Amino acid sequence: MSNDPREGHIDYVEFPAQSAASFDATKRFYREVFGWSFQDWGAEYSDTRSSGVTAGFSCAPEHRPAGTLAVLFAADLEGARDRVIKAGGKIAKDIVAFPGGRRFEYVDPAGNRVGVWSDR
């Protein structure tokens, strides 16, 4: 494991939106209720750093999580995936690339779906 201070910590939370309309409505909701500001990364993904923990919102069918997804950071993504498997986790979505990094998702022994990402 690396000495990166983000290593093994929850680094962001991703929220799904089922449509472009719900995506826009959800951003508007969090802006109005909590004062969050957003950075748009195209028409289907936005993130916010004003939520306390970085959070993302996605309505892209091929990328949005099935439910709210906590995402951990690991500098060595393949090493983290191997440790998840060795400890009894099940890979739900293997490593995929996205602008700014790569990630995978797993299911832990309690049935929680969790993501792990790396910017390397």
Short mmCIF file of C-alpha atoms in Angstrom, two decimals:
data_model
loop_
_atom_site.label_atom_id
_atom_site.label_comp_id
_atom_site.label_asym_id
_atom_site.label_seq_id
_atom_site.Cartn_x
_atom_site.Cartn_y
_atom_site.Cartn_z
CA MET A 1 0.00 0.00 0.00
CA SER A 2 1.14 3.53 -0.70
CA ASN A 3 1.86 6.45 1.61
CA ASP A 4 -0.77 8.58 -0.16
CA PRO A 5 -2.93 10.09 2.62
CA ARG A 6 -6.06 9.05 0.70
CA GLU A 7 -5.04 5.36 0.74
CA GLY A 8 -7.85 3.17 2.05
CA HIS A 9 -10.11 6.12 2.94
CA ILE A 10 -13.58 6.83 1.64
CA ASP A 11 -12.71 9.37 -1.03
CA TYR A 12 -16.10 10.12 -2.53
CA VAL A 13 -19.71 9.04 -2.72
CA GLU A 14 -21.53 8.57 -6.01
CA PHE A 15 -25.27 8.98 -6.41
CA PRO A 16 -27.18 7.52 -9.37
CA ALA A 17 -29.82 9.40 -11.33
CA GLN A 18 -32.17 7.37 -13.50
CA SER A 19 -32.63 10.00 -16.21
CA ALA A 20 -31.36 13.36 -17.43
CA ALA A 21 -34.41 15.00 -15.82
CA SER A 22 -33.76 13.39 -12.42
CA PHE A 23 -30.05 14.24 -12.77
CA ASP A 24 -30.89 17.95 -13.19
CA ALA A 25 -33.53 17.83 -10.44
CA THR A 26 -31.12 16.16 -8.01
CA LYS A 27 -28.40 18.76 -8.59
CA ARG A 28 -30.98 21.53 -8.15
CA PHE A 29 -32.24 19.86 -4.94
CA TYR A 30 -28.78 19.70 -3.30
CA ARG A 31 -27.96 23.21 -4.48
CA GLU A 32 -31.17 24.62 -2.99
CA VAL A 33 -31.22 22.59 0.24
CA PHE A 34 -27.50 22.51 1.15
CA GLY A 35 -25.87 25.14 -1.06
CA TRP A 36 -23.69 22.68 -2.96
CA SER A 37 -21.98 23.82 -6.17
CA PHE A 38 -21.23 21.47 -9.05
CA GLN A 39 -18.57 20.89 -11.70
CA ASP A 40 -20.13 19.34 -14.81
CA TRP A 41 -18.08 16.74 -16.68
CA GLY A 42 -20.31 16.46 -19.72
CA ALA A 43 -24.08 16.09 -19.79
CA GLU A 44 -24.23 12.93 -17.63
CA TYR A 45 -21.80 13.45 -14.74
CA SER A 46 -21.20 16.18 -12.17
CA ASP A 47 -19.27 16.30 -8.95
CA THR A 48 -19.17 18.56 -5.94
CA ARG A 49 -16.48 19.28 -3.41
CA SER A 50 -18.76 21.45 -1.30
CA SER A 51 -20.53 18.46 0.29
CA GLY A 52 -17.85 17.68 2.90
CA VAL A 53 -16.74 14.56 1.01
CA THR A 54 -16.43 14.77 -2.76
CA ALA A 55 -19.65 13.45 -4.29
CA GLY A 56 -20.59 12.62 -7.86
CA PHE A 57 -23.91 12.35 -9.66
CA SER A 58 -24.28 10.19 -12.77
CA CYS A 59 -27.13 9.47 -15.14
CA ALA A 60 -25.02 7.62 -17.73
CA PRO A 61 -26.61 4.15 -17.96
CA GLU A 62 -23.27 2.44 -18.56
CA HIS A 63 -21.55 4.11 -15.58
CA ARG A 64 -24.10 5.00 -12.90
CA PRO A 65 -24.11 2.78 -9.81
CA ALA A 66 -27.17 0.72 -8.92
CA GLY A 67 -27.47 2.65 -5.64
CA THR A 68 -25.50 5.15 -3.61
CA LEU A 69 -21.87 4.02 -3.78
CA ALA A 70 -19.08 4.78 -1.31
CA VAL A 71 -15.75 4.83 -3.16
CA LEU A 72 -12.37 4.19 -1.51
CA PHE A 73 -8.99 5.28 -2.87
CA ALA A 74 -6.11 2.88 -3.65
CA ALA A 75 -2.91 3.90 -5.43
CA ASP A 76 -2.40 0.28 -6.58
CA LEU A 77 -5.79 -0.61 -8.02
CA GLU A 78 -4.84 -4.11 -9.12
CA GLY A 79 -3.32 -4.83 -5.71
CA ALA A 80 -6.49 -3.65 -3.97
CA ARG A 81 -8.62 -5.83 -6.27
CA ASP A 82 -6.43 -8.84 -5.46
CA ARG A 83 -6.73 -8.15 -1.70
CA VAL A 84 -10.53 -7.85 -2.00
CA ILE A 85 -10.71 -11.24 -3.70
CA LYS A 86 -8.29 -12.88 -1.23
CA ALA A 87 -10.36 -11.58 1.72
CA GLY A 88 -13.60 -13.03 0.29
CA GLY A 89 -15.05 -10.06 -1.58
CA LYS A 90 -16.76 -10.59 -4.92
CA ILE A 91 -15.88 -8.38 -7.89
CA ALA A 92 -19.11 -6.79 -9.15
CA LYS A 93 -17.52 -4.66 -11.89
CA ASP A 94 -13.92 -5.14 -12.98
CA ILE A 95 -11.52 -2.27 -13.54
CA VAL A 96 -12.75 0.37 -15.99
CA ALA A 97 -11.16 3.64 -17.06
CA PHE A 98 -12.86 7.02 -16.86
CA PRO A 99 -11.58 10.58 -17.34
CA GLY A 100 -9.20 11.11 -14.42
CA GLY A 101 -8.67 7.53 -13.32
CA ARG A 102 -9.83 3.94 -13.10
CA ARG A 103 -12.07 2.02 -10.71
CA PHE A 104 -13.68 -1.29 -9.86
CA GLU A 105 -16.61 -2.28 -7.66
CA TYR A 106 -16.95 -5.17 -5.25
CA VAL A 107 -19.47 -6.69 -2.85
CA ASP A 108 -18.24 -7.25 0.69
CA PRO A 109 -19.26 -10.22 2.90
CA ALA A 110 -22.25 -8.25 4.26
CA GLY A 111 -23.55 -7.56 0.74
CA ASN A 112 -22.48 -3.89 0.53
CA ARG A 113 -21.42 -2.73 -2.92
CA VAL A 114 -18.33 -0.52 -2.70
CA GLY A 115 -16.07 1.09 -5.30
CA VAL A 116 -12.30 1.54 -5.31
CA TRP A 117 -10.61 4.09 -7.56
CA SER A 118 -7.12 5.26 -8.44
CA ASP A 119 -5.81 8.26 -10.32
CA ARG A 120 -2.81 6.21 -11.44
#
